[in-house]
Amino acid sequence: MESIQSRIENFITRKRGGGIFLPVDFLEFGGRDAIDKALSRLVKKGIIKRIAQGLYVRPKYSELLKTELIPSVEEIVAVIAKREKRIVQPSGAMAANILGLSFQVPARLVYLTSGTAKKLTVGKSQIEFRPATPKSLVGAGTTAGLVIQALKYLGEDEINKQVVEKLSRTLRIDDKKALKSLIRFIPAWMVPAIKQITQNRESKDG
């Protein structure tokens, strides 16, 4: 009978172009303890690389850069969210930075989540999943959700004309429609700004 390690190795090597793997991906092959041991042996064998606790990648070598490529934080978070069936949303500080409303890069990349708390260190990046209420996850995975989080982070006193005009100018028409549809879920103090942002002005539509 084929060993758990062999089955996991075959599964991994069939994936083209690298891949991100969590122990939960292999539960059909055996118990968690046996899976962890098999993954540890595959790391020593050089088949996979452990980039954080419970997080593995199949090394992908770039001939152009002459180095192994590590998945981006966004790719890692997306995989964890999908495999662990989490809803995730960048926190306010991250959202403000992504939207260009703040040039301060957060020291820790915090994601609000419907799942349990989790912390990872991937290279120089500190990633934290922080449990949040459904109300805090409104619009998760969309630009509209980012805007809501960014405005919450800035606070009522910091949402000025420049912030409103920047968002009104740069958001796509579809993003504005999505944002407008979420007005009933946001704090009352944020509504006037959202209405100004979503007015029909010159904006990106493609």
mmCIF file with all atom_site columns, C-alpha atoms in Angstrom:
data_model
loop_
_atom_site.group_PDB
_atom_site.id
_atom_site.type_symbol
_atom_site.label_atom_id
_atom_site.label_alt_id
_atom_site.label_comp_id
_atom_site.label_asym_id
_atom_site.label_entity_id
_atom_site.label_seq_id
_atom_site.pdbx_PDB_ins_code
_atom_site.Cartn_x
_atom_site.Cartn_y
_atom_site.Cartn_z
_atom_site.occupancy
_atom_site.B_iso_or_equiv
_atom_site.pdbx_formal_charge
_atom_site.auth_seq_id
_atom_site.auth_comp_id
_atom_site.auth_asym_id
_atom_site.auth_atom_id
_atom_site.pdbx_PDB_model_num
ATOM 1   C CA . MET A 1 1   ? 0.000   0.000  0.000   1.00 0.00 ? 1   MET A CA 1
ATOM 2   C CA . GLU A 1 2   ? 1.265   3.466  -0.908  1.00 0.00 ? 2   GLU A CA 1
ATOM 3   C CA . SER A 1 3   ? 2.440   5.448  2.121   1.00 0.00 ? 3   SER A CA 1
ATOM 4   C CA . ILE A 1 4   ? 0.883   8.725  3.227   1.00 0.00 ? 4   ILE A CA 1
ATOM 5   C CA . GLN A 1 5   ? 4.123   10.504 2.361   1.00 0.00 ? 5   GLN A CA 1
ATOM 6   C CA . SER A 1 6   ? 4.124   9.083  -1.163  1.00 0.00 ? 6   SER A CA 1
ATOM 7   C CA . ARG A 1 7   ? 0.497   10.033 -1.720  1.00 0.00 ? 7   ARG A CA 1
ATOM 8   C CA . ILE A 1 8   ? 1.109   13.575 -0.522  1.00 0.00 ? 8   ILE A CA 1
ATOM 9   C CA . GLU A 1 9   ? 4.265   13.873 -2.619  1.00 0.00 ? 9   GLU A CA 1
ATOM 10  C CA . ASN A 1 10  ? 2.432   12.663 -5.729  1.00 0.00 ? 10  ASN A CA 1
ATOM 11  C CA . PHE A 1 11  ? -0.380  15.129 -5.070  1.00 0.00 ? 11  PHE A CA 1
ATOM 12  C CA . ILE A 1 12  ? 2.063   18.024 -4.714  1.00 0.00 ? 12  ILE A CA 1
ATOM 13  C CA . THR A 1 13  ? 4.239   17.197 -7.705  1.00 0.00 ? 13  THR A CA 1
ATOM 14  C CA . ARG A 1 14  ? 1.218   16.975 -9.990  1.00 0.00 ? 14  ARG A CA 1
ATOM 15  C CA . LYS A 1 15  ? 0.553   20.658 -9.328  1.00 0.00 ? 15  LYS A CA 1
ATOM 16  C CA . ARG A 1 16  ? 2.114   22.802 -12.022 1.00 0.00 ? 16  ARG A CA 1
ATOM 17  C CA . GLY A 1 17  ? 3.819   26.080 -11.309 1.00 0.00 ? 17  GLY A CA 1
ATOM 18  C CA . GLY A 1 18  ? 4.344   25.601 -7.607  1.00 0.00 ? 18  GLY A CA 1
ATOM 19  C CA . GLY A 1 19  ? 1.513   25.801 -5.117  1.00 0.00 ? 19  GLY A CA 1
ATOM 20  C CA . ILE A 1 20  ? 0.576   26.686 -1.539  1.00 0.00 ? 20  ILE A CA 1
ATOM 21  C CA . PHE A 1 21  ? -0.365  23.851 0.800   1.00 0.00 ? 21  PHE A CA 1
ATOM 22  C CA . LEU A 1 22  ? -1.886  23.501 4.268   1.00 0.00 ? 22  LEU A CA 1
ATOM 23  C CA . PRO A 1 23  ? -2.122  20.269 6.292   1.00 0.00 ? 23  PRO A CA 1
ATOM 24  C CA . VAL A 1 24  ? -5.920  20.349 5.845   1.00 0.00 ? 24  VAL A CA 1
ATOM 25  C CA . ASP A 1 25  ? -5.380  19.754 2.120   1.00 0.00 ? 25  ASP A CA 1
ATOM 26  C CA . PHE A 1 26  ? -4.299  16.186 2.861   1.00 0.00 ? 26  PHE A CA 1
ATOM 27  C CA . LEU A 1 27  ? -6.798  14.965 5.446   1.00 0.00 ? 27  LEU A CA 1
ATOM 28  C CA . GLU A 1 28  ? -8.123  12.389 2.985   1.00 0.00 ? 28  GLU A CA 1
ATOM 29  C CA . PHE A 1 29  ? -4.742  10.665 3.164   1.00 0.00 ? 29  PHE A CA 1
ATOM 30  C CA . GLY A 1 30  ? -4.601  10.075 6.906   1.00 0.00 ? 30  GLY A CA 1
ATOM 31  C CA . GLY A 1 31  ? -4.587  11.538 10.416  1.00 0.00 ? 31  GLY A CA 1
ATOM 32  C CA . ARG A 1 32  ? -3.192  14.967 11.198  1.00 0.00 ? 32  ARG A CA 1
ATOM 33  C CA . ASP A 1 33  ? -0.159  13.669 13.091  1.00 0.00 ? 33  ASP A CA 1
ATOM 34  C CA . ALA A 1 34  ? 0.862   11.405 10.211  1.00 0.00 ? 34  ALA A CA 1
ATOM 35  C CA . ILE A 1 35  ? 0.327   14.243 7.731   1.00 0.00 ? 35  ILE A CA 1
ATOM 36  C CA . ASP A 1 36  ? 2.508   16.633 9.745   1.00 0.00 ? 36  ASP A CA 1
ATOM 37  C CA . LYS A 1 37  ? 5.298   14.060 9.894   1.00 0.00 ? 37  LYS A CA 1
ATOM 38  C CA . ALA A 1 38  ? 5.044   13.382 6.162   1.00 0.00 ? 38  ALA A CA 1
ATOM 39  C CA . LEU A 1 39  ? 5.203   17.095 5.369   1.00 0.00 ? 39  LEU A CA 1
ATOM 40  C CA . SER A 1 40  ? 8.226   17.474 7.627   1.00 0.00 ? 40  SER A CA 1
ATOM 41  C CA . ARG A 1 41  ? 10.007  14.685 5.742   1.00 0.00 ? 41  ARG A CA 1
ATOM 42  C CA . LEU A 1 42  ? 9.101   16.259 2.393   1.00 0.00 ? 42  LEU A CA 1
ATOM 43  C CA . VAL A 1 43  ? 10.637  19.536 3.584   1.00 0.00 ? 43  VAL A CA 1
ATOM 44  C CA . LYS A 1 44  ? 13.889  17.729 4.386   1.00 0.00 ? 44  LYS A CA 1
ATOM 45  C CA . LYS A 1 45  ? 13.707  16.035 1.007   1.00 0.00 ? 45  LYS A CA 1
ATOM 46  C CA . GLY A 1 46  ? 13.406  19.422 -0.713  1.00 0.00 ? 46  GLY A CA 1
ATOM 47  C CA . ILE A 1 47  ? 10.030  18.701 -2.315  1.00 0.00 ? 47  ILE A CA 1
ATOM 48  C CA . ILE A 1 48  ? 8.335   21.520 -0.427  1.00 0.00 ? 48  ILE A CA 1
ATOM 49  C CA . LYS A 1 49  ? 9.416   24.491 1.656   1.00 0.00 ? 49  LYS A CA 1
ATOM 50  C CA . ARG A 1 50  ? 7.918   25.550 4.974   1.00 0.00 ? 50  ARG A CA 1
ATOM 51  C CA . ILE A 1 51  ? 7.354   29.314 4.873   1.00 0.00 ? 51  ILE A CA 1
ATOM 52  C CA . ALA A 1 52  ? 5.347   29.587 8.117   1.00 0.00 ? 52  ALA A CA 1
ATOM 53  C CA . GLN A 1 53  ? 3.827   27.329 10.736  1.00 0.00 ? 53  GLN A CA 1
ATOM 54  C CA . GLY A 1 54  ? 1.398   25.033 8.946   1.00 0.00 ? 54  GLY A CA 1
ATOM 55  C CA . LEU A 1 55  ? 2.075   26.680 5.565   1.00 0.00 ? 55  LEU A CA 1
ATOM 56  C CA . TYR A 1 56  ? 4.093   25.091 2.772   1.00 0.00 ? 56  TYR A CA 1
ATOM 57  C CA . VAL A 1 57  ? 4.956   25.882 -0.827  1.00 0.00 ? 57  VAL A CA 1
ATOM 58  C CA . ARG A 1 58  ? 6.396   23.901 -3.662  1.00 0.00 ? 58  ARG A CA 1
ATOM 59  C CA . PRO A 1 59  ? 9.506   25.885 -4.643  1.00 0.00 ? 59  PRO A CA 1
ATOM 60  C CA . LYS A 1 60  ? 9.221   27.657 -7.976  1.00 0.00 ? 60  LYS A CA 1
ATOM 61  C CA . TYR A 1 61  ? 12.544  28.770 -9.423  1.00 0.00 ? 61  TYR A CA 1
ATOM 62  C CA . SER A 1 62  ? 12.851  31.881 -11.599 1.00 0.00 ? 62  SER A CA 1
ATOM 63  C CA . GLU A 1 63  ? 15.575  31.588 -14.219 1.00 0.00 ? 63  GLU A CA 1
ATOM 64  C CA . LEU A 1 64  ? 15.304  35.328 -14.815 1.00 0.00 ? 64  LEU A CA 1
ATOM 65  C CA . LEU A 1 65  ? 15.800  36.309 -11.176 1.00 0.00 ? 65  LEU A CA 1
ATOM 66  C CA . LYS A 1 66  ? 17.930  33.285 -10.303 1.00 0.00 ? 66  LYS A CA 1
ATOM 67  C CA . THR A 1 67  ? 16.007  32.678 -7.114  1.00 0.00 ? 67  THR A CA 1
ATOM 68  C CA . GLU A 1 68  ? 13.060  30.813 -5.666  1.00 0.00 ? 68  GLU A CA 1
ATOM 69  C CA . LEU A 1 69  ? 9.794   32.731 -5.798  1.00 0.00 ? 69  LEU A CA 1
ATOM 70  C CA . ILE A 1 70  ? 7.705   32.971 -2.632  1.00 0.00 ? 70  ILE A CA 1
ATOM 71  C CA . PRO A 1 71  ? 3.947   33.582 -3.011  1.00 0.00 ? 71  PRO A CA 1
ATOM 72  C CA . SER A 1 72  ? 2.725   37.081 -2.211  1.00 0.00 ? 72  SER A CA 1
ATOM 73  C CA . VAL A 1 73  ? 0.876   37.871 1.000   1.00 0.00 ? 73  VAL A CA 1
ATOM 74  C CA . GLU A 1 74  ? -2.312  38.299 -1.040  1.00 0.00 ? 74  GLU A CA 1
ATOM 75  C CA . GLU A 1 75  ? -1.936  34.815 -2.534  1.00 0.00 ? 75  GLU A CA 1
ATOM 76  C CA . ILE A 1 76  ? -1.256  33.269 0.862   1.00 0.00 ? 76  ILE A CA 1
ATOM 77  C CA . VAL A 1 77  ? -4.239  34.984 2.490   1.00 0.00 ? 77  VAL A CA 1
ATOM 78  C CA . ALA A 1 78  ? -6.529  33.964 -0.383  1.00 0.00 ? 78  ALA A CA 1
ATOM 79  C CA . VAL A 1 79  ? -5.486  30.319 -0.060  1.00 0.00 ? 79  VAL A CA 1
ATOM 80  C CA . ILE A 1 80  ? -5.920  30.278 3.724   1.00 0.00 ? 80  ILE A CA 1
ATOM 81  C CA . ALA A 1 81  ? -9.344  31.900 3.387   1.00 0.00 ? 81  ALA A CA 1
ATOM 82  C CA . LYS A 1 82  ? -10.469 29.358 0.799   1.00 0.00 ? 82  LYS A CA 1
ATOM 83  C CA . ARG A 1 83  ? -9.076  26.236 2.474   1.00 0.00 ? 83  ARG A CA 1
ATOM 84  C CA . GLU A 1 84  ? -10.224 27.202 5.980   1.00 0.00 ? 84  GLU A CA 1
ATOM 85  C CA . LYS A 1 85  ? -13.541 28.604 4.697   1.00 0.00 ? 85  LYS A CA 1
ATOM 86  C CA . ARG A 1 86  ? -12.923 32.043 6.170   1.00 0.00 ? 86  ARG A CA 1
ATOM 87  C CA . ILE A 1 87  ? -14.282 35.410 5.149   1.00 0.00 ? 87  ILE A CA 1
ATOM 88  C CA . VAL A 1 88  ? -11.409 37.898 5.239   1.00 0.00 ? 88  VAL A CA 1
ATOM 89  C CA . GLN A 1 89  ? -11.251 41.663 5.014   1.00 0.00 ? 89  GLN A CA 1
ATOM 90  C CA . PRO A 1 90  ? -8.171  43.908 5.190   1.00 0.00 ? 90  PRO A CA 1
ATOM 91  C CA . SER A 1 91  ? -8.286  46.004 8.358   1.00 0.00 ? 91  SER A CA 1
ATOM 92  C CA . GLY A 1 92  ? -8.735  49.752 8.233   1.00 0.00 ? 92  GLY A CA 1
ATOM 93  C CA . ALA A 1 93  ? -5.039  50.661 8.240   1.00 0.00 ? 93  ALA A CA 1
ATOM 94  C CA . MET A 1 94  ? -4.358  48.270 5.383   1.00 0.00 ? 94  MET A CA 1
ATOM 95  C CA . ALA A 1 95  ? -7.409  49.437 3.437   1.00 0.00 ? 95  ALA A CA 1
ATOM 96  C CA . ALA A 1 96  ? -6.401  53.097 3.747   1.00 0.00 ? 96  ALA A CA 1
ATOM 97  C CA . ASN A 1 97  ? -2.918  52.266 2.471   1.00 0.00 ? 97  ASN A CA 1
ATOM 98  C CA . ILE A 1 98  ? -4.234  50.159 -0.434  1.00 0.00 ? 98  ILE A CA 1
ATOM 99  C CA . LEU A 1 99  ? -6.568  52.965 -1.521  1.00 0.00 ? 99  LEU A CA 1
ATOM 100 C CA . GLY A 1 100 ? -3.837  55.581 -1.291  1.00 0.00 ? 100 GLY A CA 1
ATOM 101 C CA . LEU A 1 101 ? -5.498  57.426 1.588   1.00 0.00 ? 101 LEU A CA 1
ATOM 102 C CA . SER A 1 102 ? -2.554  56.771 3.877   1.00 0.00 ? 102 SER A CA 1
ATOM 103 C CA . PHE A 1 103 ? 1.111   56.356 3.075   1.00 0.00 ? 103 PHE A CA 1
ATOM 104 C CA . GLN A 1 104 ? 1.818   54.684 6.400   1.00 0.00 ? 104 GLN A CA 1
ATOM 105 C CA . VAL A 1 105 ? 2.571   51.006 5.786   1.00 0.00 ? 105 VAL A CA 1
ATOM 106 C CA . PRO A 1 106 ? 1.195   48.929 8.696   1.00 0.00 ? 106 PRO A CA 1
ATOM 107 C CA . ALA A 1 107 ? 3.893   47.049 10.601  1.00 0.00 ? 107 ALA A CA 1
ATOM 108 C CA . ARG A 1 108 ? 1.527   44.091 10.910  1.00 0.00 ? 108 ARG A CA 1
ATOM 109 C CA . LEU A 1 109 ? -0.839  43.086 8.116   1.00 0.00 ? 109 LEU A CA 1
ATOM 110 C CA . VAL A 1 110 ? -4.126  42.602 9.929   1.00 0.00 ? 110 VAL A CA 1
ATOM 111 C CA . TYR A 1 111 ? -7.087  40.899 8.284   1.00 0.00 ? 111 TYR A CA 1
ATOM 112 C CA . LEU A 1 112 ? -10.504 40.796 9.901   1.00 0.00 ? 112 LEU A CA 1
ATOM 113 C CA . THR A 1 113 ? -11.962 37.312 9.655   1.00 0.00 ? 113 THR A CA 1
ATOM 114 C CA . SER A 1 114 ? -15.012 35.193 10.335  1.00 0.00 ? 114 SER A CA 1
ATOM 115 C CA . GLY A 1 115 ? -12.672 32.459 11.575  1.00 0.00 ? 115 GLY A CA 1
ATOM 116 C CA . THR A 1 116 ? -10.448 32.017 14.594  1.00 0.00 ? 116 THR A CA 1
ATOM 117 C CA . ALA A 1 117 ? -7.424  34.140 15.467  1.00 0.00 ? 117 ALA A CA 1
ATOM 118 C CA . LYS A 1 118 ? -4.238  33.223 13.625  1.00 0.00 ? 118 LYS A CA 1
ATOM 119 C CA . LYS A 1 119 ? -0.773  34.756 13.309  1.00 0.00 ? 119 LYS A CA 1
ATOM 120 C CA . LEU A 1 120 ? 1.846   33.983 10.680  1.00 0.00 ? 120 LEU A CA 1
ATOM 121 C CA . THR A 1 121 ? 5.319   35.231 9.917   1.00 0.00 ? 121 THR A CA 1
ATOM 122 C CA . VAL A 1 122 ? 6.151   34.881 6.235   1.00 0.00 ? 122 VAL A CA 1
ATOM 123 C CA . GLY A 1 123 ? 9.585   36.254 5.432   1.00 0.00 ? 123 GLY A CA 1
ATOM 124 C CA . LYS A 1 124 ? 9.547   39.805 6.780   1.00 0.00 ? 124 LYS A CA 1
ATOM 125 C CA . SER A 1 125 ? 5.752   40.030 6.807   1.00 0.00 ? 125 SER A CA 1
ATOM 126 C CA . GLN A 1 126 ? 3.713   39.680 9.991   1.00 0.00 ? 126 GLN A CA 1
ATOM 127 C CA . ILE A 1 127 ? 0.195   38.501 9.124   1.00 0.00 ? 127 ILE A CA 1
ATOM 128 C CA . GLU A 1 128 ? -2.614  38.425 11.646  1.00 0.00 ? 128 GLU A CA 1
ATOM 129 C CA . PHE A 1 129 ? -6.176  37.151 11.251  1.00 0.00 ? 129 PHE A CA 1
ATOM 130 C CA . ARG A 1 130 ? -8.352  38.920 13.802  1.00 0.00 ? 130 ARG A CA 1
ATOM 131 C CA . PRO A 1 131 ? -11.885 37.623 14.556  1.00 0.00 ? 131 PRO A CA 1
ATOM 132 C CA . ALA A 1 132 ? -14.581 40.173 13.705  1.00 0.00 ? 132 ALA A CA 1
ATOM 133 C CA . THR A 1 133 ? -18.351 40.478 13.735  1.00 0.00 ? 133 THR A CA 1
ATOM 134 C CA . PRO A 1 134 ? -20.367 40.063 10.506  1.00 0.00 ? 134 PRO A CA 1
ATOM 135 C CA . LYS A 1 135 ? -21.012 43.824 10.579  1.00 0.00 ? 135 LYS A CA 1
ATOM 136 C CA . SER A 1 136 ? -17.269 44.452 10.285  1.00 0.00 ? 136 SER A CA 1
ATOM 137 C CA . LEU A 1 137 ? -17.034 42.126 7.287   1.00 0.00 ? 137 LEU A CA 1
ATOM 138 C CA . VAL A 1 138 ? -19.588 43.924 5.111   1.00 0.00 ? 138 VAL A CA 1
ATOM 139 C CA . GLY A 1 139 ? -18.336 44.031 1.532   1.00 0.00 ? 139 GLY A CA 1
ATOM 140 C CA . ALA A 1 140 ? -15.433 41.655 2.257   1.00 0.00 ? 140 ALA A CA 1
ATOM 141 C CA . GLY A 1 141 ? -13.389 40.894 -0.823  1.00 0.00 ? 141 GLY A CA 1
ATOM 142 C CA . THR A 1 142 ? -14.577 43.990 -2.714  1.00 0.00 ? 142 THR A CA 1
ATOM 143 C CA . THR A 1 143 ? -13.342 47.533 -3.248  1.00 0.00 ? 143 THR A CA 1
ATOM 144 C CA . ALA A 1 144 ? -16.507 48.767 -1.551  1.00 0.00 ? 144 ALA A CA 1
ATOM 145 C CA . GLY A 1 145 ? -15.509 46.815 1.556   1.00 0.00 ? 145 GLY A CA 1
ATOM 146 C CA . LEU A 1 146 ? -12.051 48.398 1.455   1.00 0.00 ? 146 LEU A CA 1
ATOM 147 C CA . VAL A 1 147 ? -13.583 51.880 1.311   1.00 0.00 ? 147 VAL A CA 1
ATOM 148 C CA . ILE A 1 148 ? -15.789 51.204 4.331   1.00 0.00 ? 148 ILE A CA 1
ATOM 149 C CA . GLN A 1 149 ? -12.854 49.912 6.363   1.00 0.00 ? 149 GLN A CA 1
ATOM 150 C CA . ALA A 1 150 ? -10.620 52.812 5.304   1.00 0.00 ? 150 ALA A CA 1
ATOM 151 C CA . LEU A 1 151 ? -13.214 55.417 6.268   1.00 0.00 ? 151 LEU A CA 1
ATOM 152 C CA . LYS A 1 152 ? -13.772 53.734 9.639   1.00 0.00 ? 152 LYS A CA 1
ATOM 153 C CA . TYR A 1 153 ? -10.025 53.847 10.204  1.00 0.00 ? 153 TYR A CA 1
ATOM 154 C CA . LEU A 1 154 ? -9.735  57.537 9.270   1.00 0.00 ? 154 LEU A CA 1
ATOM 155 C CA . GLY A 1 155 ? -12.691 58.506 11.454  1.00 0.00 ? 155 GLY A CA 1
ATOM 156 C CA . GLU A 1 156 ? -15.306 61.194 10.964  1.00 0.00 ? 156 GLU A CA 1
ATOM 157 C CA . ASP A 1 157 ? -12.954 64.109 11.641  1.00 0.00 ? 157 ASP A CA 1
ATOM 158 C CA . GLU A 1 158 ? -10.392 62.971 9.038   1.00 0.00 ? 158 GLU A CA 1
ATOM 159 C CA . ILE A 1 159 ? -12.813 62.366 6.150   1.00 0.00 ? 159 ILE A CA 1
ATOM 160 C CA . ASN A 1 160 ? -12.267 65.679 4.398   1.00 0.00 ? 160 ASN A CA 1
ATOM 161 C CA . LYS A 1 161 ? -12.898 67.052 0.921   1.00 0.00 ? 161 LYS A CA 1
ATOM 162 C CA . GLN A 1 162 ? -9.634  65.615 -0.402  1.00 0.00 ? 162 GLN A CA 1
ATOM 163 C CA . VAL A 1 163 ? -10.509 62.079 0.757   1.00 0.00 ? 163 VAL A CA 1
ATOM 164 C CA . VAL A 1 164 ? -13.993 62.264 -0.750  1.00 0.00 ? 164 VAL A CA 1
ATOM 165 C CA . GLU A 1 165 ? -12.741 63.660 -4.065  1.00 0.00 ? 165 GLU A CA 1
ATOM 166 C CA . LYS A 1 166 ? -9.956  61.111 -4.359  1.00 0.00 ? 166 LYS A CA 1
ATOM 167 C CA . LEU A 1 167 ? -12.322 58.177 -3.854  1.00 0.00 ? 167 LEU A CA 1
ATOM 168 C CA . SER A 1 168 ? -14.995 59.702 -6.079  1.00 0.00 ? 168 SER A CA 1
ATOM 169 C CA . ARG A 1 169 ? -12.427 60.174 -8.845  1.00 0.00 ? 169 ARG A CA 1
ATOM 170 C CA . THR A 1 170 ? -10.676 56.810 -8.629  1.00 0.00 ? 170 THR A CA 1
ATOM 171 C CA . LEU A 1 171 ? -13.480 54.339 -7.874  1.00 0.00 ? 171 LEU A CA 1
ATOM 172 C CA . ARG A 1 172 ? -15.028 52.500 -10.783 1.00 0.00 ? 172 ARG A CA 1
ATOM 173 C CA . ILE A 1 173 ? -18.714 52.967 -11.517 1.00 0.00 ? 173 ILE A CA 1
ATOM 174 C CA . ASP A 1 174 ? -19.461 49.390 -10.431 1.00 0.00 ? 174 ASP A CA 1
ATOM 175 C CA . ASP A 1 175 ? -17.590 49.961 -7.163  1.00 0.00 ? 175 ASP A CA 1
ATOM 176 C CA . LYS A 1 176 ? -19.674 53.059 -6.495  1.00 0.00 ? 176 LYS A CA 1
ATOM 177 C CA . LYS A 1 177 ? -22.882 51.125 -7.108  1.00 0.00 ? 177 LYS A CA 1
ATOM 178 C CA . ALA A 1 178 ? -21.730 48.374 -4.749  1.00 0.00 ? 178 ALA A CA 1
ATOM 179 C CA . LEU A 1 179 ? -20.762 50.943 -2.109  1.00 0.00 ? 179 LEU A CA 1
ATOM 180 C CA . LYS A 1 180 ? -24.114 52.669 -2.399  1.00 0.00 ? 180 LYS A CA 1
ATOM 181 C CA . SER A 1 181 ? -25.916 49.350 -1.932  1.00 0.00 ? 181 SER A CA 1
ATOM 182 C CA . LEU A 1 182 ? -24.150 48.857 1.416   1.00 0.00 ? 182 LEU A CA 1
ATOM 183 C CA . ILE A 1 183 ? -25.201 52.176 2.954   1.00 0.00 ? 183 ILE A CA 1
ATOM 184 C CA . ARG A 1 184 ? -27.756 50.476 5.218   1.00 0.00 ? 184 ARG A CA 1
ATOM 185 C CA . PHE A 1 185 ? -24.964 48.491 6.878   1.00 0.00 ? 185 PHE A CA 1
ATOM 186 C CA . ILE A 1 186 ? -22.613 51.368 7.721   1.00 0.00 ? 186 ILE A CA 1
ATOM 187 C CA . PRO A 1 187 ? -22.514 53.825 10.678  1.00 0.00 ? 187 PRO A CA 1
ATOM 188 C CA . ALA A 1 188 ? -24.767 56.881 10.274  1.00 0.00 ? 188 ALA A CA 1
ATOM 189 C CA . TRP A 1 189 ? -21.827 59.291 10.508  1.00 0.00 ? 189 TRP A CA 1
ATOM 190 C CA . MET A 1 190 ? -20.294 57.752 7.382   1.00 0.00 ? 190 MET A CA 1
ATOM 191 C CA . VAL A 1 191 ? -23.415 58.039 5.194   1.00 0.00 ? 191 VAL A CA 1
ATOM 192 C CA . PRO A 1 192 ? -22.928 61.674 4.027   1.00 0.00 ? 192 PRO A CA 1
ATOM 193 C CA . ALA A 1 193 ? -19.391 60.896 2.811   1.00 0.00 ? 193 ALA A CA 1
ATOM 194 C CA . ILE A 1 194 ? -20.537 57.732 1.018   1.00 0.00 ? 194 ILE A CA 1
ATOM 195 C CA . LYS A 1 195 ? -23.306 59.667 -0.731  1.00 0.00 ? 195 LYS A CA 1
ATOM 196 C CA . GLN A 1 196 ? -20.803 62.272 -1.923  1.00 0.00 ? 196 GLN A CA 1
ATOM 197 C CA . ILE A 1 197 ? -18.340 59.613 -3.081  1.00 0.00 ? 197 ILE A CA 1
ATOM 198 C CA . THR A 1 198 ? -20.999 57.742 -5.035  1.00 0.00 ? 198 THR A CA 1
ATOM 199 C CA . GLN A 1 199 ? -22.429 60.764 -6.853  1.00 0.00 ? 199 GLN A CA 1
ATOM 200 C CA . ASN A 1 200 ? -22.225 60.653 -10.632 1.00 0.00 ? 200 ASN A CA 1
ATOM 201 C CA . ARG A 1 201 ? -18.888 62.270 -11.326 1.00 0.00 ? 201 ARG A CA 1
ATOM 202 C CA . GLU A 1 202 ? -16.017 61.434 -13.608 1.00 0.00 ? 202 GLU A CA 1
ATOM 203 C CA . SER A 1 203 ? -14.698 58.069 -12.493 1.00 0.00 ? 203 SER A CA 1
ATOM 204 C CA . LYS A 1 204 ? -13.015 54.919 -13.752 1.00 0.00 ? 204 LYS A CA 1
ATOM 205 C CA . ASP A 1 205 ? -15.336 52.504 -15.484 1.00 0.00 ? 205 ASP A CA 1
ATOM 206 C CA . GLY A 1 206 ? -12.966 50.006 -16.982 1.00 0.00 ? 206 GLY A CA 1
#
